[in-house]
Short mmCIF file of C-alpha atoms in Angstrom, two decimals:
data_model
loop_
_atom_site.label_atom_id
_atom_site.label_comp_id
_atom_site.label_asym_id
_atom_site.label_seq_id
_atom_site.Cartn_x
_atom_site.Cartn_y
_atom_site.Cartn_z
CA UNK T 1 -207.43 4.95 -1.09
CA UNK T 2 -206.87 1.58 -2.57
CA UNK T 3 -203.92 1.01 -4.44
CA UNK T 4 -203.57 -0.50 -7.95
CA UNK T 5 -205.30 -3.90 -6.49
CA UNK T 6 -207.40 -2.88 -4.49
CA UNK T 7 -205.57 -3.32 -1.72
CA UNK T 8 -206.26 0.01 1.30
CA UNK T 9 -203.32 2.40 1.40
CA UNK T 10 -205.15 4.59 4.18
CA UNK T 11 -208.03 5.24 6.11
CA UNK T 12 -209.48 9.51 7.33
CA UNK T 13 -212.50 9.97 8.58
CA UNK T 14 -214.22 13.55 7.41
CA UNK T 15 -214.96 16.04 8.88
CA UNK T 16 -213.90 15.88 12.16
CA UNK T 17 -215.86 17.32 15.95
CA UNK T 18 -218.64 14.60 16.08
CA UNK T 19 -220.50 15.73 12.12
CA UNK T 20 -221.73 12.31 10.62
CA UNK T 21 -221.11 12.77 6.53
CA UNK T 22 -222.47 10.45 3.96
CA UNK T 23 -219.84 10.10 0.80
CA UNK T 24 -221.93 9.00 -1.64
CA UNK T 25 -219.06 9.52 -5.18
CA UNK T 26 -215.02 10.19 -5.30
CA UNK T 27 -214.58 12.13 -7.92
CA UNK T 28 -210.28 12.21 -8.98
CA UNK T 29 -209.44 15.48 -9.15
CA UNK T 30 -205.47 17.04 -11.44
CA UNK T 31 -202.99 15.61 -8.05
CA UNK T 32 -203.74 12.39 -6.66
CA UNK T 33 -207.10 14.38 -4.83
CA UNK T 34 -210.08 13.73 -5.15
CA UNK T 35 -213.92 14.91 -4.54
CA UNK T 36 -216.04 13.29 -2.47
CA UNK T 37 -219.87 14.03 -3.17
CA UNK T 38 -222.71 13.46 -0.19
CA UNK T 39 -223.89 14.18 2.89
CA UNK T 40 -223.79 15.91 5.92
CA UNK T 41 -226.40 15.88 8.32
CA UNK T 42 -225.52 19.31 10.80
CA UNK T 43 -228.87 20.54 13.49
CA UNK T 44 -230.55 16.30 12.27
CA UNK T 45 -231.15 17.66 8.56
CA UNK T 46 -229.30 16.01 6.13
CA UNK T 47 -227.31 18.91 3.92
CA UNK T 48 -225.66 18.06 0.12
CA UNK T 49 -222.51 18.66 0.65
CA UNK T 50 -218.87 18.08 -1.43
CA UNK T 51 -214.87 17.67 0.55
CA UNK T 52 -212.00 17.71 -1.21
CA UNK T 53 -208.61 16.08 -0.32
CA UNK T 54 -204.67 16.42 -0.97
CA UNK T 55 -203.87 12.86 -3.15
CA UNK T 56 -202.35 12.04 0.82
CA UNK T 57 -205.80 12.53 2.29
CA UNK T 58 -205.97 15.98 4.22
CA UNK T 59 -209.00 18.04 4.14
CA UNK T 60 -208.37 21.27 2.08
CA UNK T 61 -211.25 23.17 3.83
CA UNK T 62 -212.64 26.04 1.39
CA UNK T 63 -215.60 28.32 2.96
CA UNK T 64 -217.23 30.76 0.73
CA UNK T 65 -220.13 33.43 2.54
CA UNK T 66 -222.73 36.01 1.08
CA UNK T 67 -226.32 36.38 -0.31
CA UNK T 68 -227.71 35.83 -3.37
CA UNK T 69 -230.60 39.22 -4.37
CA UNK T 70 -232.60 40.36 -7.03
CA UNK T 71 -231.23 43.40 -7.76
CA UNK T 72 -233.88 45.39 -8.38
CA UNK T 73 -232.21 48.94 -9.46
CA UNK T 74 -229.20 47.06 -10.87
CA UNK T 75 -226.52 49.47 -8.64
CA UNK T 76 -224.67 46.07 -7.44
CA UNK T 77 -225.33 46.78 -4.04
CA UNK T 78 -227.11 45.39 -1.18
CA UNK T 79 -230.92 47.37 -0.39
CA UNK T 80 -232.85 46.36 2.24
CA UNK T 81 -236.12 45.72 0.20
CA UNK T 82 -234.13 44.00 -2.68
CA UNK T 83 -235.56 39.94 -2.04
CA UNK T 84 -233.85 37.00 -1.34
CA UNK T 85 -233.22 34.06 -4.73
CA UNK T 86 -234.48 31.33 -2.75
CA UNK T 87 -233.09 27.13 -4.02
CA UNK T 88 -230.19 28.94 -7.14
CA UNK T 89 -227.30 27.23 -7.99
CA UNK T 90 -223.96 29.21 -7.69
CA UNK T 91 -220.99 28.48 -8.97
CA UNK T 92 -216.86 29.14 -8.11
CA UNK T 93 -214.32 28.83 -9.89
CA UNK T 94 -210.74 29.21 -8.18
CA UNK T 95 -207.84 29.94 -9.73
CA UNK T 96 -206.86 26.17 -10.42
CA UNK T 97 -209.54 26.17 -12.75
CA UNK T 98 -212.02 23.89 -10.48
CA UNK T 99 -215.11 24.65 -9.36
CA UNK T 100 -217.29 24.25 -6.59
CA UNK T 101 -221.60 24.57 -5.95
CA UNK T 102 -223.90 25.83 -3.36
CA UNK T 103 -227.34 26.26 -3.28
CA UNK T 104 -229.09 29.15 -1.38
CA UNK T 105 -231.48 28.59 1.06
CA UNK T 106 -234.89 30.61 1.33
CA UNK T 107 -233.00 33.63 2.74
CA UNK T 108 -230.39 33.84 0.08
CA UNK T 109 -227.61 32.30 1.93
#
């Protein structure tokens, strides 16, 4: 984080545990926090990622896990033969109005 004159106030490294992350863009958030858009290297594959930090540079962890499948019988339950929806963009909006985005893999994860 820098002040109005570009002087460094603090520097933090995200995330921990020997995971390689490359930040590409910083998006200011209400309250002085920010979103860092970039890539994370996981199992030797670069994947897109968003990291949210508060005004003090603290990492705000969040995780949403689930599957996206085509509900062929419209019963709102996952049936074994319903195909996964690959390469879909999924959004989730929190009570603070902040929206996160992710894409599904070939298995709908």
